[in-house]
Amino acid sequence: MIVFDLKCGGGHVFEAWFGSSGSYEEQRSAGHVRCPVCDDGTITKAVMAPAISAKSNSKAAPPTPDAVKVAMKMLATRQAKALESSEWVGTAFADRARAMHLGEEKHATIHGQASLAEAKALVDEGVPVAPLPLPIVPPGKVN
């Protein structure tokens, strides 16, 4: 996996992981890479800042339970908004993603369920997929 620092047209900088540079370019040009803050689809690579280690004797304070709840709610809201424009395909996800990758089916934005083995096989085959940060359930059910 490759991590990219990305920047949207609105100036938000965020991090995203891709299987390869080609996978990033393919997903970006297809409009699948969007800003998690403002949902802007005008994405470019941001200048990466060097990673600077903290002093070995200093430790960051763990987040408070309230901060975790706020972050999870914000993440769930953004994920739900992103999924509104995506088709739920359930357990057919791996087969549909593979068919689109091979050109056997028209490209579409889909989401569904895949086992760890199915997801690994897709990545190994070069199929551009990305895990969702929160587990999802079929439409009409609540996480």
Tab-separated table of C-alpha atoms in Angstrom:
chain	number	residue	atom	x	y	z
A	1	MET	CA	0.000	0.000	0.000
A	2	ILE	CA	1.077	3.579	-0.708
A	3	VAL	CA	-0.017	6.538	1.387
A	4	PHE	CA	-0.602	9.870	-0.342
A	5	ASP	CA	-1.122	13.288	1.157
A	6	LEU	CA	-3.930	14.743	-0.954
A	7	LYS	CA	-5.444	18.205	-1.226
A	8	CYS	CA	-8.895	19.198	-2.453
A	9	GLY	CA	-9.885	22.333	-4.333
A	10	GLY	CA	-11.148	23.738	-1.019
A	11	GLY	CA	-7.658	23.519	0.498
A	12	HIS	CA	-8.257	20.579	2.850
A	13	VAL	CA	-5.294	18.212	3.157
A	14	PHE	CA	-5.937	14.557	3.968
A	15	GLU	CA	-4.251	11.175	3.772
A	16	ALA	CA	-5.368	8.265	1.587
A	17	TRP	CA	-4.016	4.760	0.955
A	18	PHE	CA	-3.849	3.060	-2.451
A	19	GLY	CA	-2.459	-0.211	-3.770
A	20	SER	CA	-0.292	1.655	-6.300
A	21	SER	CA	0.196	5.009	-8.002
A	22	GLY	CA	-1.782	3.663	-10.928
A	23	SER	CA	-4.660	2.724	-8.641
A	24	TYR	CA	-4.700	6.264	-7.238
A	25	GLU	CA	-4.727	7.813	-10.731
A	26	GLU	CA	-7.460	5.435	-11.922
A	27	GLN	CA	-9.717	6.144	-8.940
A	28	ARG	CA	-9.063	9.898	-9.024
A	29	SER	CA	-9.785	10.207	-12.756
A	30	ALA	CA	-12.990	8.161	-12.306
A	31	GLY	CA	-14.134	10.628	-9.616
A	32	HIS	CA	-13.944	8.107	-6.764
A	33	VAL	CA	-11.435	10.108	-4.683
A	34	ARG	CA	-13.212	12.867	-2.785
A	35	CYS	CA	-12.380	15.137	0.139
A	36	PRO	CA	-13.632	13.645	3.426
A	37	VAL	CA	-14.214	17.149	4.799
A	38	CYS	CA	-16.154	18.915	2.022
A	39	ASP	CA	-16.768	16.114	-0.537
A	40	ASP	CA	-14.880	18.057	-3.266
A	41	GLY	CA	-13.722	15.847	-6.142
A	42	THR	CA	-10.963	18.201	-7.357
A	43	ILE	CA	-8.053	16.290	-5.849
A	44	THR	CA	-4.286	16.749	-6.274
A	45	LYS	CA	-1.280	15.362	-4.450
A	46	ALA	CA	-0.224	17.661	-1.611
A	47	VAL	CA	3.360	18.405	-0.716
A	48	MET	CA	4.268	15.872	1.961
A	49	ALA	CA	5.811	17.164	5.155
A	50	PRO	CA	8.658	15.134	6.628
A	51	ALA	CA	7.676	12.873	9.494
A	52	ILE	CA	9.259	14.099	12.705
A	53	SER	CA	9.375	11.768	15.662
A	54	ALA	CA	8.291	12.911	19.082
A	55	LYS	CA	10.803	12.673	21.893
A	56	SER	CA	11.040	9.098	23.053
A	57	ASN	CA	10.116	10.032	26.616
A	58	SER	CA	6.993	12.001	25.692
A	59	LYS	CA	3.642	10.341	25.156
A	60	ALA	CA	0.501	11.836	23.727
A	61	ALA	CA	-2.501	11.792	26.006
A	62	PRO	CA	-5.149	9.296	24.884
A	63	PRO	CA	-8.322	10.846	23.480
A	64	THR	CA	-11.187	11.366	25.875
A	65	PRO	CA	-14.309	9.187	25.484
A	66	ASP	CA	-16.269	12.275	24.393
A	67	ALA	CA	-13.678	13.090	21.719
A	68	VAL	CA	-13.882	9.511	20.415
A	69	LYS	CA	-17.708	9.710	20.271
A	70	VAL	CA	-17.570	13.002	18.360
A	71	ALA	CA	-15.009	11.620	15.909
A	72	MET	CA	-16.999	8.422	15.332
A	73	LYS	CA	-20.216	10.385	14.756
A	74	MET	CA	-18.477	12.693	12.278
A	75	LEU	CA	-16.929	9.723	10.462
A	76	ALA	CA	-20.253	7.848	10.346
A	77	THR	CA	-22.033	10.931	8.964
A	78	ARG	CA	-19.449	11.439	6.214
A	79	GLN	CA	-19.447	7.759	5.328
A	80	ALA	CA	-23.260	7.702	5.140
A	81	LYS	CA	-23.188	10.743	2.827
A	82	ALA	CA	-20.628	9.063	0.571
A	83	LEU	CA	-22.679	5.859	0.432
A	84	GLU	CA	-25.789	7.763	-0.733
A	85	SER	CA	-24.270	7.916	-4.233
A	86	SER	CA	-23.130	4.289	-4.152
A	87	GLU	CA	-25.060	1.111	-4.932
A	88	TRP	CA	-25.371	-1.575	-2.222
A	89	VAL	CA	-24.473	-4.940	-3.814
A	90	GLY	CA	-24.254	-7.052	-0.652
A	91	THR	CA	-22.161	-10.198	-0.867
A	92	ALA	CA	-21.808	-9.820	-4.654
A	93	PHE	CA	-19.248	-7.061	-4.047
A	94	ALA	CA	-16.118	-9.045	-4.969
A	95	ASP	CA	-17.662	-10.468	-8.148
A	96	ARG	CA	-19.037	-7.090	-9.277
A	97	ALA	CA	-15.765	-5.240	-8.542
A	98	ARG	CA	-13.771	-7.863	-10.437
A	99	ALA	CA	-16.195	-7.755	-13.402
A	100	MET	CA	-15.887	-3.967	-13.612
A	101	HIS	CA	-12.105	-4.192	-13.402
A	102	LEU	CA	-12.011	-6.729	-16.244
A	103	GLY	CA	-14.380	-4.637	-18.387
A	104	GLU	CA	-17.154	-7.227	-18.232
A	105	GLU	CA	-19.491	-4.779	-16.532
A	106	LYS	CA	-19.927	-0.990	-16.722
A	107	HIS	CA	-18.007	0.909	-14.024
A	108	ALA	CA	-20.128	2.116	-11.118
A	109	THR	CA	-19.623	3.169	-7.522
A	110	ILE	CA	-20.611	0.206	-5.364
A	111	HIS	CA	-20.302	-0.943	-1.777
A	112	GLY	CA	-21.049	-4.240	-0.124
A	113	GLN	CA	-19.547	-7.056	1.879
A	114	ALA	CA	-16.447	-9.111	1.202
A	115	SER	CA	-14.545	-11.556	3.348
A	116	LEU	CA	-10.944	-10.789	4.228
A	117	ALA	CA	-9.817	-13.442	1.719
A	118	GLU	CA	-12.011	-11.928	-1.036
A	119	ALA	CA	-10.714	-8.416	-0.313
A	120	LYS	CA	-7.094	-9.615	-0.317
A	121	ALA	CA	-7.641	-11.434	-3.631
A	122	LEU	CA	-9.079	-8.255	-5.184
A	123	VAL	CA	-6.082	-6.193	-4.047
A	124	ASP	CA	-3.661	-8.889	-5.268
A	125	GLU	CA	-5.399	-8.826	-8.685
A	126	GLY	CA	-5.037	-5.040	-8.882
A	127	VAL	CA	-8.749	-4.321	-8.522
A	128	PRO	CA	-9.095	-0.789	-7.096
A	129	VAL	CA	-11.026	-1.212	-3.836
A	130	ALA	CA	-10.938	0.628	-0.541
A	131	PRO	CA	-12.206	-0.476	2.846
A	132	LEU	CA	-14.758	1.693	4.578
A	133	PRO	CA	-13.631	3.061	7.937
A	134	LEU	CA	-16.771	1.865	9.725
A	135	PRO	CA	-18.601	-1.419	9.211
A	136	ILE	CA	-21.684	-1.118	7.040
A	137	VAL	CA	-24.967	-2.969	7.043
A	138	PRO	CA	-27.598	-3.371	4.320
A	139	PRO	CA	-29.801	-0.356	3.590
A	140	GLY	CA	-32.560	0.143	6.153
A	141	LYS	CA	-30.550	-1.291	9.056
A	142	VAL	CA	-28.576	0.662	11.639
A	143	ASN	CA	-24.911	0.177	12.581
